Amino acid sequence: MRKKNFKGRCEKRVIAKCSEVCRTYDAIQYAYADVLQVSNEVKEIKCNVPLDGRDISEYTSDFVCVKSDNDLMVRECVFRKFLMKPLTVKLLDASREYWLRHGVTDWGLVIDEEA
């Protein structure tokens, strides 16, 4: 999850399964976009999808994907070192609850590998 108007480094690229320019803000997002692109399970990718809600309207989910069976899949990218930070935990819980309220049961995290 990121703030909507994140001011950090951004890489823009065209991905066939994404109708807009895919903007990635860190190595995890960049690598996972490649994984989604080659996955036969995923037919459409949306990057940095805004969340609507009182506490989380300033934030976006990293990837919202349409699977081949037309179900939605949501993935949030997080560095392992931030997993236990209180704000990270709060935002991830808010994202999970938001997507559950919208009928999405395939919600998960993408975490960098252990060093």
XYZ file of N, CA, C and O in Angstrom:
460
model
N 0.841 -1.186 0.000
C 0.000 0.000 0.000
C 0.882 1.244 0.000
O 1.938 1.241 0.593
N 0.408 2.234 -0.664
C 1.110 3.519 -0.725
C 0.123 4.653 -0.657
O -1.033 4.493 -0.977
N 0.654 5.820 -0.296
C -0.170 7.028 -0.379
C -0.443 7.309 -1.853
O 0.398 7.039 -2.709
N -1.608 7.869 -2.127
C -1.980 8.181 -3.515
C -0.960 9.075 -4.200
O -0.616 8.880 -5.348
N -0.479 10.068 -3.503
C 0.452 11.025 -4.096
C 1.881 10.763 -3.638
O 2.609 11.691 -3.322
N 2.291 9.509 -3.642
C 3.627 9.108 -3.224
C 4.663 9.844 -4.059
O 4.565 9.912 -5.286
N 5.657 10.416 -3.395
C 6.641 11.252 -4.082
C 7.981 10.560 -4.324
O 8.929 11.181 -4.740
N 8.055 9.274 -4.067
C 9.317 8.551 -4.236
C 9.583 8.166 -5.681
O 8.880 8.569 -6.609
N 10.607 7.363 -5.868
C 11.025 6.916 -7.188
C 9.938 6.045 -7.820
O 9.377 5.171 -7.179
N 9.662 6.286 -9.082
C 8.618 5.557 -9.791
C 9.152 5.096 -11.144
O 9.760 5.872 -11.875
N 8.917 3.812 -11.444
C 9.264 3.297 -12.768
C 7.972 3.055 -13.522
O 7.086 2.363 -13.034
N 7.875 3.639 -14.705
C 6.690 3.477 -15.535
C 7.029 2.524 -16.673
O 8.087 2.659 -17.297
N 6.103 1.584 -16.923
C 6.317 0.685 -18.049
C 4.989 0.136 -18.551
O 3.994 0.145 -17.845
N 5.023 -0.308 -19.776
C 3.837 -0.872 -20.392
C 3.870 -2.378 -20.205
O 4.872 -3.036 -20.505
N 2.759 -2.900 -19.683
C 2.606 -4.347 -19.484
C 1.362 -4.755 -20.254
O 0.317 -4.098 -20.152
N 1.445 -5.833 -21.008
C 0.349 -6.239 -21.895
C -0.979 -6.436 -21.160
O -2.033 -6.072 -21.679
N -0.954 -6.983 -19.967
C -2.191 -7.265 -19.235
C -2.736 -6.056 -18.480
O -3.768 -6.137 -17.838
N -2.044 -4.932 -18.564
C -2.448 -3.717 -17.854
C -2.884 -2.674 -18.882
O -2.119 -2.338 -19.790
N -4.116 -2.157 -18.738
C -4.631 -1.216 -19.735
C -4.003 0.175 -19.619
O -4.068 0.960 -20.546
N -3.431 0.481 -18.472
C -2.768 1.769 -18.270
C -1.271 1.532 -18.096
O -0.817 0.401 -18.015
N -0.523 2.612 -18.003
C 0.905 2.490 -17.705
C 1.029 1.952 -16.281
O 0.375 2.452 -15.366
N 1.837 0.940 -16.100
C 2.036 0.341 -14.779
C 3.153 1.113 -14.068
O 4.274 1.201 -14.567
N 2.816 1.663 -12.912
C 3.802 2.408 -12.120
C 4.205 1.563 -10.927
O 3.351 1.181 -10.129
N 5.493 1.287 -10.825
C 5.994 0.522 -9.679
C 6.930 1.413 -8.876
O 7.678 2.213 -9.445
N 6.876 1.248 -7.556
C 7.609 2.147 -6.661
C 8.721 1.465 -5.880
O 9.409 2.110 -5.117
N 8.864 0.161 -6.030
C 9.977 -0.534 -5.369
C 10.253 -1.846 -6.090
O 9.528 -2.230 -7.012
N 11.309 -2.514 -5.671
C 11.752 -3.740 -6.341
C 10.727 -4.864 -6.239
O 10.587 -5.670 -7.168
N 9.999 -4.928 -5.129
C 9.003 -5.998 -4.963
C 7.877 -5.806 -5.979
O 7.483 -6.746 -6.667
N 7.354 -4.593 -6.076
C 6.287 -4.321 -7.039
C 6.755 -4.615 -8.468
O 6.032 -5.217 -9.244
N 7.951 -4.171 -8.798
C 8.482 -4.353 -10.142
C 8.562 -5.839 -10.495
O 8.106 -6.278 -11.546
N 9.136 -6.623 -9.585
C 9.303 -8.060 -9.827
C 7.958 -8.779 -9.874
O 7.748 -9.673 -10.702
N 7.035 -8.391 -8.986
C 5.746 -9.085 -8.951
C 4.901 -8.758 -10.179
O 4.132 -9.600 -10.638
N 5.058 -7.573 -10.744
C 4.364 -7.242 -11.999
C 4.785 -8.221 -13.091
O 3.944 -8.677 -13.888
N 6.065 -8.585 -13.112
C 6.552 -9.574 -14.085
C 5.924 -10.940 -13.836
O 5.551 -11.648 -14.776
N 5.808 -11.326 -12.569
C 5.196 -12.616 -12.215
C 3.744 -12.653 -12.688
O 3.290 -13.638 -13.284
N 3.010 -11.575 -12.429
C 1.607 -11.514 -12.843
C 1.476 -11.546 -14.360
O 0.554 -12.160 -14.907
N 2.390 -10.880 -15.049
C 2.344 -10.801 -16.505
C 2.431 -12.190 -17.146
O 1.748 -12.465 -18.119
N 3.247 -13.077 -16.597
C 3.421 -14.404 -17.204
C 2.471 -15.453 -16.638
O 2.414 -16.575 -17.141
N 1.704 -15.096 -15.617
C 0.777 -16.048 -14.995
C -0.422 -16.317 -15.904
O -1.086 -15.391 -16.360
N -0.713 -17.597 -16.132
C -1.885 -17.968 -16.920
C -3.173 -17.751 -16.136
O -4.253 -17.701 -16.713
N -3.059 -17.648 -14.818
C -4.217 -17.457 -13.948
C -4.750 -16.022 -14.013
O -5.924 -15.774 -13.731
N -3.905 -15.074 -14.406
C -4.269 -13.650 -14.400
C -4.512 -13.174 -15.830
O -3.675 -13.362 -16.707
N -5.686 -12.524 -16.044
C -5.952 -12.001 -17.393
C -5.908 -10.481 -17.477
O -5.770 -9.927 -18.554
N -6.018 -9.792 -16.326
C -5.922 -8.326 -16.332
C -5.289 -7.853 -15.026
O -5.578 -8.388 -13.965
N -4.431 -6.841 -15.136
C -3.728 -6.295 -13.969
C -4.064 -4.812 -13.844
O -4.017 -4.077 -14.826
N -4.378 -4.392 -12.624
C -4.529 -2.965 -12.323
C -3.529 -2.638 -11.222
O -3.471 -3.334 -10.211
N -2.751 -1.599 -11.426
C -1.722 -1.202 -10.462
C -2.186 0.012 -9.669
O -2.807 0.917 -10.214
N -1.848 0.028 -8.376
C -2.085 1.185 -7.511
C -3.539 1.657 -7.559
O -3.826 2.794 -7.914
N -4.433 0.769 -7.180
C -5.871 1.037 -7.207
C -6.273 1.796 -5.948
O -6.036 1.324 -4.833
N -6.902 2.971 -6.101
C -7.296 3.770 -4.929
C -8.353 3.063 -4.084
O -9.231 2.382 -4.608
N -8.245 3.234 -2.773
C -9.222 2.700 -1.831
C -10.136 3.834 -1.389
O -9.663 4.936 -1.112
N -11.410 3.558 -1.314
C -12.369 4.569 -0.863
C -12.808 4.213 0.550
O -13.256 3.102 0.796
N -12.669 5.147 1.450
C -13.076 4.897 2.824
C -12.555 5.989 3.728
O -11.603 6.689 3.397
N -13.167 6.119 4.882
C -12.836 7.221 5.779
C -11.364 7.206 6.205
O -10.697 8.210 6.170
N -10.860 6.059 6.608
C -9.496 5.997 7.144
C -8.431 5.709 6.093
O -7.256 5.921 6.341
N -8.833 5.201 4.933
C -7.828 4.735 3.976
C -7.937 5.392 2.606
O -7.307 4.943 1.660
N -8.695 6.460 2.479
C -8.913 7.059 1.159
C -7.651 7.664 0.557
O -7.610 7.943 -0.634
N -6.623 7.871 1.369
C -5.365 8.422 0.853
C -4.453 7.340 0.285
O -3.374 7.632 -0.196
N -4.871 6.065 0.339
C -3.986 4.962 -0.001
C -4.464 4.171 -1.206
O -5.624 4.252 -1.605
N -3.540 3.397 -1.772
C -3.852 2.535 -2.911
C -3.403 1.110 -2.610
O -2.461 0.899 -1.852
N -4.084 0.142 -3.222
C -3.633 -1.247 -3.185
C -2.659 -1.441 -4.340
O -2.858 -0.893 -5.428
N -1.625 -2.234 -4.121
C -0.578 -2.386 -5.131
C -1.076 -3.039 -6.413
O -0.850 -2.528 -7.502
N -1.731 -4.203 -6.301
C -2.222 -4.903 -7.487
C -3.626 -5.438 -7.248
O -3.875 -6.086 -6.245
N -4.516 -5.144 -8.190
C -5.838 -5.761 -8.222
C -5.919 -6.445 -9.581
O -5.782 -5.788 -10.619
N -6.107 -7.754 -9.568
C -6.061 -8.533 -10.801
C -7.375 -9.256 -11.038
O -8.020 -9.710 -10.097
N -7.730 -9.372 -12.307
C -8.863 -10.195 -12.702
C -8.285 -11.540 -13.127
O -7.445 -11.615 -14.018
N -8.734 -12.601 -12.442
C -8.242 -13.940 -12.761
C -9.025 -14.519 -13.940
O -10.040 -13.966 -14.354
N -8.550 -15.623 -14.468
C -9.183 -16.225 -15.638
C -10.622 -16.651 -15.372
O -11.428 -16.731 -16.293
N -10.991 -16.888 -14.102
C -12.375 -17.240 -13.764
C -13.203 -15.997 -13.409
O -14.300 -16.106 -12.876
N -12.646 -14.812 -13.683
C -13.267 -13.499 -13.435
C -13.376 -13.109 -11.967
O -14.013 -12.118 -11.642
N -12.779 -13.874 -11.058
C -12.679 -13.458 -9.659
C -11.566 -12.422 -9.549
O -10.657 -12.382 -10.385
N -11.635 -11.609 -8.502
C -10.578 -10.626 -8.260
C -9.544 -11.182 -7.296
O -9.863 -11.964 -6.395
N -8.320 -10.758 -7.483
C -7.206 -11.113 -6.605
C -6.496 -9.806 -6.255
O -6.208 -8.999 -7.140
N -6.222 -9.595 -4.968
C -5.535 -8.385 -4.518
C -4.224 -8.781 -3.866
O -4.185 -9.705 -3.046
N -3.157 -8.067 -4.210
C -1.852 -8.312 -3.593
C -1.245 -6.987 -3.149
O -1.228 -6.011 -3.892
N -0.754 -6.996 -1.921
C -0.047 -5.850 -1.354
C 1.422 -6.249 -1.220
O 1.736 -7.334 -0.726
N 2.327 -5.377 -1.648
C 3.764 -5.633 -1.598
C 4.368 -4.937 -0.375
O 4.164 -3.734 -0.199
N 5.102 -5.711 0.440
C 5.660 -5.168 1.675
C 7.066 -5.728 1.884
O 7.297 -6.927 1.706
N 7.971 -4.866 2.274
C 9.298 -5.341 2.660
C 9.209 -5.991 4.038
O 8.528 -5.486 4.931
N 9.883 -7.102 4.190
C 9.871 -7.876 5.437
C 10.183 -7.009 6.659
O 9.567 -7.150 7.708
N 11.122 -6.063 6.511
C 11.537 -5.237 7.651
C 10.424 -4.312 8.145
O 10.481 -3.802 9.253
N 9.374 -4.095 7.313
C 8.268 -3.221 7.718
C 7.041 -3.983 8.203
O 6.074 -3.369 8.651
N 7.081 -5.305 8.129
C 5.896 -6.110 8.435
C 5.319 -5.884 9.826
O 4.109 -5.955 10.004
N 6.148 -5.651 10.809
C 5.657 -5.529 12.182
C 5.510 -4.075 12.636
O 5.186 -3.817 13.792
N 5.717 -3.146 11.745
C 5.528 -1.727 12.094
C 4.037 -1.475 12.294
O 3.211 -1.914 11.497
N 3.663 -0.746 13.342
C 2.237 -0.520 13.636
C 1.441 0.089 12.478
O 0.325 -0.358 12.199
N 1.999 1.080 11.781
C 1.264 1.681 10.675
C 1.071 0.684 9.539
O -0.009 0.608 8.937
N 2.092 -0.104 9.241
C 1.983 -1.113 8.188
C 0.893 -2.115 8.524
O 0.050 -2.441 7.685
N 0.886 -2.594 9.760
C -0.125 -3.564 10.199
C -1.519 -2.952 10.069
O -2.447 -3.584 9.551
N -1.670 -1.720 10.499
C -2.965 -1.029 10.438
C -3.447 -0.894 8.988
O -4.608 -1.164 8.674
N -2.546 -0.476 8.098
C -2.921 -0.288 6.701
C -3.247 -1.604 6.004
O -4.195 -1.686 5.217
N -2.469 -2.649 6.295
C -2.741 -3.950 5.682
C -4.073 -4.510 6.163
O -4.840 -5.067 5.369
N -4.366 -4.356 7.453
C -5.666 -4.797 7.978
C -6.800 -4.024 7.310
O -7.824 -4.598 6.941
N -6.617 -2.716 7.155
C -7.639 -1.890 6.512
C -7.857 -2.318 5.057
O -8.999 -2.391 4.589
N -6.781 -2.621 4.358
C -6.889 -3.070 2.975
C -7.636 -4.398 2.903
O -8.562 -4.569 2.099
N -7.231 -5.338 3.750
C -7.881 -6.659 3.751
C -9.371 -6.527 4.029
O -10.216 -7.099 3.329
N -9.730 -5.735 5.034
C -11.141 -5.534 5.381
C -11.898 -4.831 4.249
O -13.039 -5.184 3.944
N -11.265 -3.839 3.631
C -11.879 -3.118 2.511
C -12.243 -4.089 1.386
O -13.363 -4.093 0.874
N -11.277 -4.922 1.001
C -11.518 -5.829 -0.112
C -12.485 -6.945 0.265
O -13.263 -7.395 -0.577
N -12.473 -7.394 1.518
C -13.463 -8.383 1.956
C -14.877 -7.811 1.852
O -15.805 -8.502 1.425
N -15.056 -6.539 2.244
C -16.366 -5.882 2.123
C -16.809 -5.786 0.662
O -17.993 -5.702 0.374
N -15.848 -5.771 -0.243
C -16.158 -5.707 -1.672
C -16.188 -7.100 -2.320
O -16.145 -7.226 -3.543
N -16.228 -8.133 -1.501
C -16.394 -9.496 -1.995
C -15.140 -10.194 -2.476
O -15.217 -11.262 -3.090
N -13.977 -9.630 -2.206
C -12.717 -10.246 -2.652
C -12.169 -11.125 -1.527
O -11.885 -10.647 -0.428
N -12.048 -12.407 -1.809
C -11.519 -13.327 -0.796
C -10.063 -13.702 -1.065
O -9.373 -14.178 -0.176
N -9.593 -13.480 -2.288
C -8.198 -13.803 -2.633
C -7.337 -12.556 -2.425
O -7.005 -11.834 -3.368
N -6.994 -12.301 -1.162
C -6.179 -11.147 -0.783
C -4.893 -11.693 -0.172
O -4.934 -12.640 0.609
N -3.758 -11.125 -0.529
C -2.516 -11.629 0.040
C -1.376 -10.629 -0.007
O -1.509 -9.544 -0.565
N -0.274 -11.046 0.616
C 0.924 -10.212 0.678
C 2.013 -10.777 -0.219
O 2.132 -11.994 -0.372
N 2.807 -9.876 -0.762
C 4.023 -10.249 -1.486
C 5.160 -9.640 -0.689
O 5.209 -8.433 -0.472
N 6.055 -10.495 -0.202
C 7.127 -10.064 0.703
C 8.463 -10.437 0.097
O 8.609 -11.490 -0.516
N 9.462 -9.565 0.298
C 10.805 -9.864 -0.207
C 11.365 -11.086 0.522
O 10.954 -11.415 1.625
N 12.305 -11.747 -0.117
C 12.855 -12.967 0.467
C 13.746 -12.655 1.672
O 14.266 -11.551 1.805
N 13.887 -13.659 2.544
C 14.735 -13.490 3.705
C 16.194 -13.416 3.284
O 16.618 -14.119 2.373
N 16.936 -12.582 3.993
C 18.362 -12.429 3.673
C 19.163 -13.552 4.294
O 18.796 -14.198 5.204
